[in-house]
Amino acid sequence: MRRIRIDQTVIVLAILVVVIIVGAVLVAAVGRSLFSPGNIRDILTGMSVLGLVAIGQTLVILGASLDLSVAYVISLASLIGATIMNGNPASILWAVAATLLVCAGIGLANGLIVTVLKVNGFIATLGVGLVLQGVLNTNFQGSAGSVPWDFQLIGATGIGPVPVSTIVMIALAVVVWLLLDRTRTGAHLFAVGGDAEIARLSGVRTRPPLIAAHVLCSVFAGLAGLLLASRLGVGSPTVGQQGGYALLSIAAVVLGGTLLLGGRGSVWGTIGGVAIFAVVDNVMSVMQVNPFLKDVVRGVVIVAAVAVYSRRAIVRRRARFGPGGTRTGGDTAAQAAAPAMAAATQALDAEASASDADRAAKEDLR
Amino acid sequence: MSFVRTLLSPRGAVFLLLVILLAAVIVLNPDFAEPGQIMRYIQRVAPVAIVAIGQFFVIVAGEFDLSQGSLITAQVIVAGNLVGADDSRTIPVLCLMVILGLFVGLANGLLTTLLRVPSFIVTLGMMLALLGLVLWWTGGAATGNPADSFRQVGRGGVRDIPLIDFLPWSVLILAAWLALAVWLTKRPLGKLLMSIGDNARATRYSGARDWWVTTRAFMISSLSATVSAVLLVGYAGVHPSVGRGYEFVAITAVVLGGVVLGGGRGWIVGAVAGAFVLEALFLVLNIAGVPSSLRDAVQGVIIIAAVAYSGLVFRSRSRGTSPTPSPDPGKDPDAPVGADTSASPALDAEGTAEVRGHKNRGD
């Protein structure tokens, strides 16, 4: 599992490197440098918002669901945060807490609709998104609230060329990586995403991991909304929809090698996918590409990049048993059982190839 | 009684909802019951319903087509720019639009099947690229007002017919398109699409050229979007926002109609009924004076509720017996509910076995 996961991420990184090289050449052709500190800061800043949304989206997609409501959650979070703060630095903490709590509530609603009512994630989150759109329409006519200077600093400052927001995003990516790789909930999420029925038959309670994924996804979207509010200085009811974050985050997740069907993928791939988007966008802005053509390039890059590795990624299956297989019962037990498992795997492989040969022979006869 | 039961089944849930909504409209506004008004209503639904028909073929094969809305916008702008005030260009431009539609569908299909890129991503990329290209070509503004002969398709119709007074062309086109689609679902292509959605590997092993079958589904979808665009040019005019969001409306309509996302199950008439339900829902919200700002919210709640309901009914029916309506459905819904809540899969299996045995004895 480890080897193949790195494999996928390596392909994403390779695409990223290719994109950076092509971008650098193109940018150099118009007499600018892609690697100037200002430009690097722009790229990293561009990564942070989409990165936050995409990390949350990764969790949901790993669980074989989708979240189309993130764009509305972003707008709502920016508005709630900005109106509660209302220019008063003393209420920053309270505002952030309240915003994230509301977002967690939305995520809980998403998760319960998907798991308990068994509505497909696509429709459930589309519906919740419409409900949020209604809430936004009724309560807010335009930009509202104001963000105190202290909070705006989060979006504006950086350590050297690295913005604080990107550091926060990467730190949260590490947390999610630990969650997926080291905790029971993470392992269960992979299991439920891979095949909910098999997970259930294996004794996994299928609802809690998926609900947790939806809650976290909405909270991450809320963080992205707060970050946007800190950059804009106000809350805006359209900021999420205008950015197209719902579909772009899904595209970034798939670009990062996570299967849309769930059960396989990684956070680092997603970050790679987000970085590809950020670099492509940055190169196009530096070269002053027509804004409509930007969308064309984005569309082509998404499809082309996924096409590069999707043929391999789908054919490959991670080993279920034996060395390198998934395990949740602790390392010692798994290592003790490894030789037996390996033998069993080989026997199964032999059997499979035998039956393949058998079938081939039968087809020849026919 | 069996009619009521069909209405309560997942297949019928959408029709039940449609009847309820139309009844609500007529109660709120008795004028609606006039044939002329109903024709106007069908005329309004036609573009959405036609897009939903296209989306049905793609969804039933287990794929998505997110590029429909963009394609409609692109086609509308193409029509606006190329037809102009010149009546003689109507036919050539129509042909060009059909070719463009087929080409977009072909590209979607081949990228999905041959390059193995998930259709969600392919059509998302197509959505971005198509809209960007067209807006870039026109400089972002949709100009031009196509000739009247072109717009007649969407807004005109046969007048002075007894009883209904006015029969819009779009109603006829919708009827023809639906008939064609129903015929197609009975053909090998329709059956193969359904079986690919259910189990792609089994279908491939049984010798189907699955890549070409799926690709044709995408071409049908894009062609439907093109037809819808022709209607919309007449009905709504030329504007870069025409068609925006249609892909989501179409997917919602299809799912409301009881078609399962992920493929393999569904009925095309249900998908069209889903489109009628959505439009009736707008109508009810409109007449009932729900503030426009709240309409989205109400719509969202109803969509979730409808899909959840049909899902629950479907599950409670499909457990224990075959999915086709059983001769004795009265006993079935109770047992599966119990089986659903039992914690152990073994108990689950016992429950179903018991139901079967019981039924046999009863028979």
XYZ file of C-alpha atoms in Angstrom:
729
model
C 0.000 0.000 0.000
C 2.726 2.397 0.976
C 4.736 1.757 -2.167
C 1.836 2.269 -4.532
C 0.548 5.317 -2.738
C 3.954 6.940 -3.147
C 3.879 5.859 -6.766
C 0.698 7.789 -7.424
C 1.905 10.842 -5.583
C 5.177 10.636 -7.481
C 3.306 10.782 -10.775
C 1.428 13.838 -9.550
C 4.704 15.423 -8.493
C 6.231 14.575 -11.863
C 3.347 16.329 -13.610
C 3.852 19.269 -11.257
C 7.545 19.425 -12.145
C 6.726 19.311 -15.866
C 4.171 22.081 -15.395
C 6.703 24.178 -13.465
C 9.398 23.696 -16.119
C 7.052 24.532 -19.001
C 5.722 27.474 -17.002
C 9.194 28.758 -16.207
C 10.188 28.608 -19.885
C 7.021 30.390 -20.968
C 7.407 33.050 -18.294
C 11.075 33.504 -19.175
C 10.015 34.002 -22.804
C 8.138 37.161 -21.831
C 11.145 38.333 -19.831
C 9.966 37.541 -16.296
C 10.988 34.969 -13.731
C 8.649 32.356 -12.294
C 10.891 31.988 -9.261
C 11.065 35.576 -8.057
C 10.065 35.829 -4.372
C 6.997 37.857 -5.259
C 5.849 35.294 -7.734
C 6.440 32.375 -5.394
C 4.372 34.196 -2.804
C 1.588 34.629 -5.359
C 1.603 30.944 -6.214
C 1.556 29.872 -2.566
C -1.189 32.371 -1.762
C -3.206 31.005 -4.649
C -2.754 27.511 -3.228
C -3.966 28.204 0.287
C -7.724 28.707 -0.202
C -8.233 25.974 -2.787
C -5.856 23.796 -0.763
C -8.007 24.057 2.360
C -11.181 23.219 0.449
C -9.505 20.366 -1.416
C -8.148 18.768 1.775
C -11.687 18.544 3.107
C -12.964 17.345 -0.254
C -10.311 14.595 -0.234
C -11.784 13.156 2.954
C -15.293 13.117 1.538
C -14.233 11.629 -1.799
C -12.191 8.924 -0.037
C -15.472 7.975 1.614
C -17.072 7.647 -1.857
C -19.219 10.735 -1.415
C -18.984 14.264 -2.828
C -19.462 17.731 -1.414
C -20.913 20.284 -3.819
C -22.021 22.587 -1.007
C -18.511 23.837 -0.152
C -18.836 26.974 -2.294
C -21.876 28.119 -0.303
C -20.261 27.131 2.995
C -17.294 29.346 2.065
C -19.535 32.344 1.384
C -21.557 31.775 4.538
C -18.420 31.383 6.662
C -16.928 34.608 5.322
C -20.160 36.446 6.149
C -20.641 34.962 9.619
C -17.022 35.603 10.522
C -16.986 39.172 9.241
C -20.313 40.182 10.778
C -19.505 38.756 14.214
C -16.069 40.398 14.238
C -17.498 43.660 12.951
C -14.146 45.384 13.177
C -13.582 44.503 16.815
C -10.291 42.660 17.427
C -11.541 41.348 20.783
C -14.179 39.134 19.175
C -11.890 37.355 16.697
C -11.675 34.116 18.665
C -15.389 33.986 19.338
C -16.155 34.727 15.697
C -13.859 31.985 14.409
C -15.313 29.502 16.890
C -18.910 30.389 16.008
C -18.212 30.195 12.271
C -16.556 26.818 12.487
C -19.360 25.540 14.707
C -21.970 26.555 12.123
C -19.908 24.915 9.394
C -19.586 21.736 11.444
C -23.368 21.777 11.797
C -23.761 22.006 8.015
C -21.304 19.157 7.591
C -23.213 17.103 10.144
C -26.412 17.709 8.179
C -24.655 16.619 4.959
C -23.274 13.524 6.647
C -26.597 12.513 8.192
C -28.485 12.990 4.920
C -25.924 10.861 3.105
C -25.648 8.093 5.698
C -29.037 7.909 7.400
C -31.394 9.011 4.624
C -29.087 7.280 2.106
C -29.361 10.097 -0.418
C -26.509 10.085 -2.925
C -23.829 12.573 -1.870
C -24.115 14.426 -5.161
C -27.817 15.188 -4.679
C -27.626 15.641 -0.905
C -24.930 18.295 -1.024
C -26.455 19.925 -4.092
C -29.691 20.257 -2.099
C -27.920 21.535 1.006
C -26.079 23.993 -1.243
C -29.417 25.278 -2.561
C -30.696 25.659 1.002
C -27.582 27.645 1.920
C -28.035 29.768 -1.211
C -31.540 30.557 0.045
C -30.187 31.476 3.474
C -27.566 33.724 1.874
C -30.160 35.388 -0.356
C -32.592 36.104 2.460
C -30.144 37.369 5.040
C -27.498 39.206 3.070
C -27.963 41.656 0.234
C -24.279 42.264 -0.403
C -20.951 42.418 1.348
C -21.397 42.688 5.074
C -19.391 43.061 8.277
C -15.796 44.094 8.514
C -12.670 42.297 9.525
C -10.302 43.907 12.054
C -6.749 44.609 10.962
C -5.306 41.921 13.262
C -7.288 39.278 11.428
C -6.453 40.690 8.007
C -2.790 40.154 8.856
C -3.332 36.377 8.673
C -4.111 36.682 5.003
C -1.483 39.326 4.302
C 1.709 38.438 6.161
C 4.255 35.783 5.540
C 7.550 34.357 6.678
C 9.924 35.248 3.862
C 8.075 34.406 0.657
C 5.818 31.879 2.400
C 2.432 33.288 3.462
C 1.072 32.367 6.892
C -2.102 31.022 5.253
C -0.092 28.475 3.277
C 1.732 27.359 6.413
C -1.622 26.872 8.143
C -2.872 24.911 5.141
C 0.175 22.630 5.078
C -0.022 22.099 8.840
C -3.656 21.058 8.522
C -2.715 18.757 5.642
C -0.257 17.043 7.996
C -3.010 16.660 10.585
C -5.351 15.108 8.020
C -2.571 12.856 6.768
C -2.032 11.611 10.337
C -5.768 11.147 10.700
C -5.949 9.031 7.559
C -2.750 7.095 8.082
C -2.589 6.564 11.804
C -6.079 6.492 13.251
C -8.874 3.989 13.252
C -11.328 6.500 11.781
C -8.969 7.021 8.849
C -8.653 3.306 8.148
C -12.398 2.896 8.428
C -12.951 5.782 6.022
C -10.794 4.013 3.420
C -12.717 0.804 4.044
C -16.143 2.428 3.751
C -15.091 4.294 0.629
C -13.702 1.167 -0.979
C -16.832 -0.891 -0.433
C -19.365 0.063 2.200
C -21.044 -3.345 2.182
C -17.801 -5.259 2.705
C -16.794 -2.811 5.424
C -20.121 -3.399 7.137
C -19.771 -7.163 6.890
C -16.280 -6.836 8.377
C -17.752 -5.165 11.433
C -17.004 -1.540 10.627
C -19.727 0.874 11.596
C -20.083 2.564 8.231
C -21.803 5.777 9.277
C -19.419 7.497 11.739
C -16.363 7.739 9.417
C -18.401 9.227 6.578
C -20.197 11.661 8.887
C -16.825 12.707 10.316
C -15.496 13.238 6.781
C -18.448 15.469 5.888
C -18.125 17.484 9.105
C -14.394 17.987 8.539
C -14.972 18.926 4.904
C -17.413 21.674 5.864
C -15.100 22.898 8.621
C -12.238 23.121 6.128
C -14.492 25.033 3.744
C -15.322 27.321 6.671
C -11.616 27.935 7.273
C -11.234 28.784 3.585
C -14.139 31.227 3.924
C -12.519 32.894 6.944
C -9.257 33.162 5.021
C -11.053 34.817 2.109
C -12.776 37.199 4.537
C -9.406 38.117 6.006
C -8.094 38.873 2.502
C -11.129 40.848 1.355
C -11.683 42.650 4.647
C -15.417 41.943 4.420
C -17.721 38.977 4.106
C -19.228 38.366 0.677
C -22.279 36.258 -0.221
C -20.884 35.281 -3.625
C -17.179 34.763 -3.002
C -17.401 30.961 -2.912
C -19.595 30.522 -5.973
C -17.525 32.952 -8.038
C -14.356 31.040 -7.286
C -16.017 27.837 -8.525
C -14.520 26.098 -5.525
C -16.913 23.143 -5.507
C -15.951 21.739 -8.889
C -12.343 22.971 -8.806
C -11.701 21.274 -5.476
C -13.099 18.000 -6.812
C -10.913 18.402 -9.889
C -7.856 19.051 -7.689
C -8.579 15.949 -5.624
C -8.887 13.757 -8.723
C -5.833 15.426 -10.222
C -4.031 14.336 -7.060
C -4.687 10.686 -7.814
C -7.639 10.080 -5.504
C -10.236 7.808 -7.053
C -13.589 9.507 -7.526
C -15.199 6.196 -6.588
C -13.577 6.400 -3.175
C -11.321 4.181 -1.144
C -7.967 5.158 -2.585
C -5.950 8.358 -2.541
C -3.881 10.651 -0.397
C -3.801 14.182 0.925
C -0.349 14.862 -0.528
C -1.575 14.034 -4.004
C -4.335 16.578 -3.498
C -1.825 19.231 -2.427
C 0.126 18.390 -5.593
C -3.025 18.811 -7.658
C -3.730 22.167 -6.053
C -0.139 23.228 -6.734
C -0.537 22.325 -10.419
C -3.606 24.561 -10.616
C -1.828 27.389 -8.789
C 1.235 27.273 -11.054
C -0.858 27.135 -14.246
C -2.984 30.053 -13.046
C 0.072 32.058 -12.071
C 1.818 31.488 -15.390
C -1.303 32.600 -17.220
C -1.639 35.769 -15.144
C 2.013 36.655 -15.622
C 1.629 36.159 -19.364
C -1.622 38.148 -19.300
C -3.646 35.457 -21.018
C -7.187 36.423 -21.939
C -9.387 35.528 -18.933
C -11.712 33.398 -21.075
C -8.809 31.458 -22.533
C -7.662 30.760 -18.961
C -10.711 28.580 -18.493
C -9.912 26.730 -21.696
C -6.366 26.032 -20.505
C -7.648 24.958 -17.091
C -10.071 22.516 -18.689
C -7.408 21.038 -20.945
C -4.890 20.749 -18.086
C -7.393 18.954 -15.853
C -8.269 16.349 -18.459
C -4.716 15.916 -19.749
C -3.165 15.533 -16.311
C -5.725 12.999 -15.152
C -5.344 11.134 -18.450
C -1.598 10.768 -17.861
C -1.949 8.462 -14.912
C -5.566 7.289 -14.771
C -4.815 4.343 -17.058
C -2.191 3.077 -14.645
C -3.912 4.047 -11.451
C -7.090 2.168 -12.163
C -5.414 -1.017 -13.312
C -3.253 -1.133 -10.217
C -4.760 -2.515 -7.075
C -3.077 -2.260 -3.756
C -2.303 -5.573 -2.138
C -5.103 -6.471 0.218
C -3.170 -9.050 2.194
C 0.405 -9.967 2.929
C 3.355 -7.609 3.136
C 2.382 -4.092 2.216
C -1.307 -4.831 2.574
C -3.836 -2.871 4.576
C -3.885 -3.633 8.232
C -5.624 -2.156 11.192
C -4.733 -4.546 13.989
C -1.262 -3.253 14.842
C 2.077 -3.944 13.226
C 3.288 -6.897 15.286
C 0.253 -9.015 14.571
C 0.467 -8.186 10.897
C 4.176 -9.005 10.750
C 3.619 -12.296 12.510
C 0.967 -13.229 9.988
C 2.905 -11.901 7.007
C 4.503 -15.155 5.750
C 1.215 -17.032 5.848
C -0.500 -14.141 4.133
C 2.165 -13.972 1.452
C 1.786 -17.684 0.778
C -1.979 -17.286 0.580
C -1.624 -14.371 -1.805
C 0.694 -16.374 -4.039
C -1.694 -19.303 -4.020
C -4.530 -16.977 -4.980
C -2.440 -15.432 -7.736
C -1.537 -18.856 -9.073
C -5.162 -19.868 -8.985
C -6.172 -16.672 -10.764
C -3.592 -17.119 -13.514
C -4.543 -20.783 -13.815
C -8.174 -19.871 -14.306
C -7.072 -17.191 -16.763
C -5.164 -19.813 -18.729
C -8.134 -22.100 -18.440
C -10.419 -19.471 -19.877
C -7.961 -18.660 -22.635
C -7.824 -22.330 -23.536
C -11.606 -22.518 -23.621
C -11.746 -19.451 -25.834
C -9.247 -21.092 -28.180
C -11.436 -24.141 -28.360
C -14.381 -21.975 -29.238
C -55.502 -0.218 -5.294
C -52.643 -1.468 -7.441
C -52.577 1.968 -9.078
C -52.079 3.600 -5.682
C -49.390 1.078 -4.914
C -47.578 1.884 -8.148
C -47.743 5.563 -7.269
C -46.122 4.861 -3.911
C -43.398 2.710 -5.468
C -40.073 4.330 -6.375
C -41.045 4.294 -10.029
C -44.267 6.092 -9.269
C -43.060 8.430 -6.544
C -42.138 11.102 -9.057
C -45.589 10.927 -10.685
C -47.251 11.142 -7.294
C -45.177 14.234 -6.554
C -46.106 15.693 -9.938
C -49.815 15.118 -9.314
C -49.579 16.718 -5.876
C -47.693 19.742 -7.198
C -50.016 20.264 -10.170
C -53.018 19.948 -7.872
C -51.459 22.570 -5.631
C -50.952 24.859 -8.617
C -54.576 24.452 -9.711
C -55.865 25.092 -6.188
C -53.787 28.234 -5.913
C -54.558 29.389 -9.421
C -57.650 27.792 -11.056
C -56.767 29.390 -14.404
C -53.924 26.908 -14.740
C -56.317 24.081 -15.532
C -57.075 25.616 -18.942
C -55.498 23.657 -21.799
C -53.745 26.717 -23.138
C -52.008 27.318 -19.818
C -50.951 23.700 -19.592
C -49.443 23.955 -23.083
C -47.467 27.005 -21.951
C -46.287 25.028 -18.946
C -45.112 22.139 -21.123
C -43.410 24.642 -23.412
C -41.470 25.979 -20.437
C -40.459 22.481 -19.340
C -39.417 21.314 -22.815
C -35.770 22.535 -22.790
C -35.116 21.086 -19.325
C -36.909 17.837 -20.144
C -34.940 17.364 -23.357
C -31.643 17.923 -21.528
C -32.797 15.451 -18.877
C -33.488 12.860 -21.585
C -29.900 13.225 -22.764
C -28.538 13.086 -19.233
C -30.589 9.927 -18.592
C -28.616 7.912 -21.146
C -25.321 9.013 -19.647
C -26.322 8.455 -16.026
C -27.847 5.074 -16.715
C -24.461 4.008 -18.102
C -22.869 5.088 -14.825
C -21.344 8.335 -16.059
C -21.941 12.078 -15.648
C -22.271 14.825 -18.221
C -21.475 18.179 -16.643
C -20.807 19.876 -19.984
C -24.457 20.178 -21.025
C -25.023 23.638 -19.574
C -21.879 25.017 -21.189
C -22.770 23.387 -24.485
C -26.205 25.039 -24.422
C -24.605 28.429 -23.771
C -22.070 27.816 -26.526
C -24.736 26.775 -29.024
C -26.960 29.728 -28.144
C -24.070 32.118 -28.724
C -23.104 30.345 -31.952
C -26.661 30.724 -33.174
C -26.806 34.370 -32.140
C -23.581 35.215 -33.915
C -23.916 33.160 -37.065
C -27.571 33.361 -38.009
C -27.895 37.087 -37.642
C -30.802 38.683 -39.425
C -30.384 36.406 -42.429
C -33.199 33.879 -42.808
C -31.329 31.853 -45.421
C -28.633 30.923 -42.919
C -31.033 29.146 -40.585
C -30.616 25.670 -42.043
C -26.798 25.704 -42.465
C -26.314 27.022 -38.932
C -28.664 24.371 -37.557
C -26.555 21.723 -39.286
C -23.399 23.277 -37.894
C -24.852 23.226 -34.384
C -25.785 19.559 -34.707
C -22.268 18.741 -35.905
C -20.746 20.743 -33.058
C -22.979 18.943 -30.569
C -22.096 15.521 -31.932
C -18.409 16.408 -31.903
C -18.504 17.542 -28.266
C -20.274 14.315 -27.312
C -17.767 12.269 -29.277
C -14.864 14.024 -27.548
C -16.433 13.493 -24.115
C -17.088 9.860 -24.854
C -13.702 8.999 -26.332
C -11.801 10.775 -23.546
C -13.873 8.906 -20.977
C -13.708 5.471 -22.521
C -10.352 5.323 -24.285
C -8.238 7.485 -21.966
C -10.073 6.145 -18.893
C -10.479 9.610 -17.406
C -13.521 9.735 -15.086
C -16.423 11.309 -16.965
C -16.925 13.759 -14.104
C -13.490 15.208 -14.874
C -13.743 14.995 -18.672
C -17.044 16.818 -18.800
C -15.922 19.290 -16.157
C -12.907 20.107 -18.333
C -15.178 20.296 -21.382
C -17.491 22.628 -19.458
C -14.640 25.030 -18.680
C -13.017 24.798 -22.112
C -16.192 25.124 -24.172
C -17.531 28.148 -22.352
C -14.099 29.787 -22.315
C -13.601 29.250 -26.039
C -16.975 30.648 -27.002
C -16.687 33.659 -24.708
C -13.178 34.308 -25.946
C -14.386 34.128 -29.548
C -17.209 36.593 -28.886
C -15.205 38.783 -26.520
C -17.430 37.902 -23.578
C -20.571 39.528 -24.872
C -23.288 37.605 -26.620
C -24.286 39.678 -29.585
C -26.706 39.159 -32.365
C -30.346 38.445 -32.534
C -31.083 35.451 -34.705
C -33.598 35.729 -37.488
C -37.248 35.218 -36.657
C -37.449 31.978 -38.608
C -34.846 30.526 -36.266
C -36.551 31.774 -33.158
C -39.920 30.413 -34.256
C -38.824 26.926 -33.242
C -38.714 27.909 -29.598
C -41.481 30.467 -29.366
C -43.865 29.713 -32.227
C -46.433 27.016 -32.745
C -49.619 26.015 -34.460
C -52.422 28.439 -33.694
C -56.201 28.153 -33.754
C -56.457 24.512 -32.818
C -59.770 23.633 -31.207
C -59.655 22.972 -27.475
C -56.025 23.892 -26.829
C -55.887 27.000 -29.019
C -52.120 27.041 -29.316
C -49.741 24.124 -29.769
C -46.111 25.250 -29.419
C -43.497 23.595 -31.612
C -41.414 22.860 -28.538
C -44.170 20.637 -27.145
C -44.157 18.651 -30.370
C -40.366 18.459 -30.333
C -40.382 17.258 -26.738
C -42.959 14.595 -27.584
C -40.942 13.460 -30.597
C -37.681 13.449 -28.656
C -39.243 11.447 -25.832
C -40.735 8.943 -28.272
C -37.363 8.579 -29.946
C -35.668 8.108 -26.572
C -38.190 5.514 -25.399
C -37.665 3.636 -28.663
C -33.909 3.861 -28.131
C -34.139 2.366 -24.639
C -35.865 -0.675 -26.161
C -33.131 -1.049 -28.762
C -29.906 -2.971 -28.125
C -28.122 0.326 -27.469
C -30.458 1.196 -24.598
C -30.237 -2.274 -23.085
C -26.440 -2.286 -23.378
C -26.184 1.113 -21.691
C -28.295 -0.165 -18.828
C -26.150 -3.269 -18.454
C -22.906 -1.280 -18.635
C -24.184 0.875 -15.802
C -25.068 -2.206 -13.817
C -21.872 -4.163 -14.402
C -19.416 -2.824 -16.952
C -17.059 -5.769 -16.720
C -19.718 -8.405 -17.266
C -20.982 -6.463 -20.260
C -17.482 -6.286 -21.717
C -16.932 -10.005 -21.193
C -20.185 -10.729 -22.952
C -18.758 -9.137 -26.047
C -20.162 -5.609 -26.140
C -18.046 -2.843 -27.604
C -18.499 -0.886 -24.400
C -16.391 2.109 -25.460
C -18.534 2.788 -28.497
C -21.784 2.211 -26.594
C -20.813 4.670 -23.853
C -19.514 7.171 -26.393
C -22.866 7.124 -28.161
C -24.559 7.905 -24.837
C -22.440 11.050 -24.567
C -23.319 11.962 -28.153
C -27.023 11.590 -27.392
C -26.538 13.796 -24.352
C -24.768 16.538 -26.321
C -27.312 16.311 -29.129
C -30.103 16.765 -26.580
C -28.348 19.822 -25.222
C -28.166 21.158 -28.789
C -31.890 20.659 -29.356
C -32.559 22.334 -26.045
C -30.338 25.236 -27.103
C -32.343 25.698 -30.322
C -35.521 25.931 -28.245
C -33.917 28.299 -25.764
C -32.702 30.675 -28.485
C -36.335 31.215 -29.388
C -37.724 31.138 -25.890
C -35.117 32.982 -23.850
C -33.023 34.833 -26.431
C -29.267 35.085 -26.748
C -27.368 35.708 -23.543
C -24.222 34.216 -21.987
C -26.225 33.094 -18.952
C -28.694 30.962 -20.928
C -28.122 27.332 -20.055
C -26.049 28.016 -16.966
C -26.609 25.352 -14.336
C -28.705 23.182 -16.679
C -26.461 20.184 -16.081
C -27.319 20.205 -12.377
C -31.011 20.749 -13.060
C -30.931 17.842 -15.508
C -29.119 15.535 -13.087
C -31.554 16.496 -10.345
C -34.518 15.802 -12.617
C -33.113 12.432 -13.622
C -32.464 11.422 -10.017
C -35.903 12.671 -8.948
C -37.268 10.375 -11.650
C -35.920 7.380 -9.771
C -32.788 6.836 -11.874
C -29.900 5.640 -9.726
C -26.691 7.678 -9.891
C -24.015 5.155 -10.713
C -26.124 3.550 -13.376
C -27.952 0.392 -14.191
C -31.418 1.338 -13.031
C -33.990 3.807 -14.251
C -36.882 4.615 -16.522
C -36.714 7.413 -19.046
C -40.307 8.528 -18.561
C -39.491 8.975 -14.889
C -36.578 11.231 -15.800
C -38.859 13.426 -17.931
C -41.436 13.459 -15.132
C -38.620 14.639 -12.856
C -38.121 17.657 -15.117
C -41.868 18.371 -14.993
C -41.774 18.118 -11.193
C -38.955 20.657 -10.946
C -40.788 23.147 -13.160
C -44.058 22.576 -11.271
C -42.149 23.199 -8.068
C -40.955 26.583 -9.369
C -44.508 27.336 -10.402
C -45.924 26.504 -6.957
C -43.290 28.584 -5.210
C -44.031 31.401 -7.616
C -47.800 31.362 -7.197
C -47.657 30.755 -3.458
C -45.736 33.999 -3.156
C -42.666 32.448 -1.576
C -40.049 35.223 -1.613
C -37.673 34.636 -4.503
C -34.763 34.594 -2.075
C -36.203 31.575 -0.272
C -37.042 29.596 -3.401
C -33.635 27.951 -3.612
C -33.885 26.785 -0.023
C -37.346 25.245 -0.458
C -36.227 23.608 -3.684
C -33.198 22.095 -1.955
C -35.263 20.650 0.880
C -37.837 19.149 -1.471
C -35.201 17.573 -3.711
C -33.488 15.907 -0.769
C -36.800 14.773 0.681
C -38.019 13.347 -2.630
C -34.826 11.430 -3.311
C -34.669 10.166 0.267
C -38.292 8.998 0.052
C -37.883 7.126 -3.207
C -34.668 5.598 -1.888
C -36.332 4.384 1.293
C -39.272 2.895 -0.596
C -36.951 1.277 -3.078
C -34.853 -0.352 -0.381
C -37.823 -1.603 1.569
C -39.213 -3.148 -1.629
C -36.073 -4.617 -3.095
C -35.238 -6.589 0.030
C -36.738 -9.986 0.331
C -38.234 -10.303 -3.120
C -37.291 -9.485 -6.654
C -37.408 -5.801 -7.525
C -40.432 -6.253 -9.787
C -43.749 -5.674 -8.052
C -44.544 -8.898 -6.258
C -48.002 -10.430 -6.419
C -48.370 -10.056 -2.690
C -46.635 -6.811 -1.760
C -48.754 -6.306 1.327
C -46.519 -8.461 3.497
C -43.185 -7.474 2.069
C -42.649 -3.948 3.320
C -42.931 -4.979 6.968
C -40.405 -7.771 6.999
C -37.630 -5.890 5.206
C -37.897 -2.978 7.610
C -37.251 -5.367 10.445
C -34.440 -6.956 8.482
C -32.974 -3.549 7.815
C -32.609 -2.781 11.485
C -31.242 -6.153 12.522
C -27.641 -5.808 13.485
C -26.323 -9.094 12.186
C -26.036 -9.899 8.508
C -26.812 -13.507 9.305
C -30.121 -12.510 10.834
C -30.678 -10.384 7.774
C -30.370 -13.381 5.501
C -32.601 -15.469 7.737
C -35.217 -12.752 7.640
C -35.332 -12.722 3.860
C -35.393 -16.506 3.665
C -38.314 -16.541 6.050
C -40.213 -14.008 3.993
C -39.690 -16.051 0.868
C -40.747 -19.276 2.522
C -43.783 -17.679 4.018
C -44.847 -16.273 0.710
C -44.476 -19.584 -1.029
C -46.684 -21.245 1.517
C -49.210 -18.478 1.077
C -49.231 -18.983 -2.649
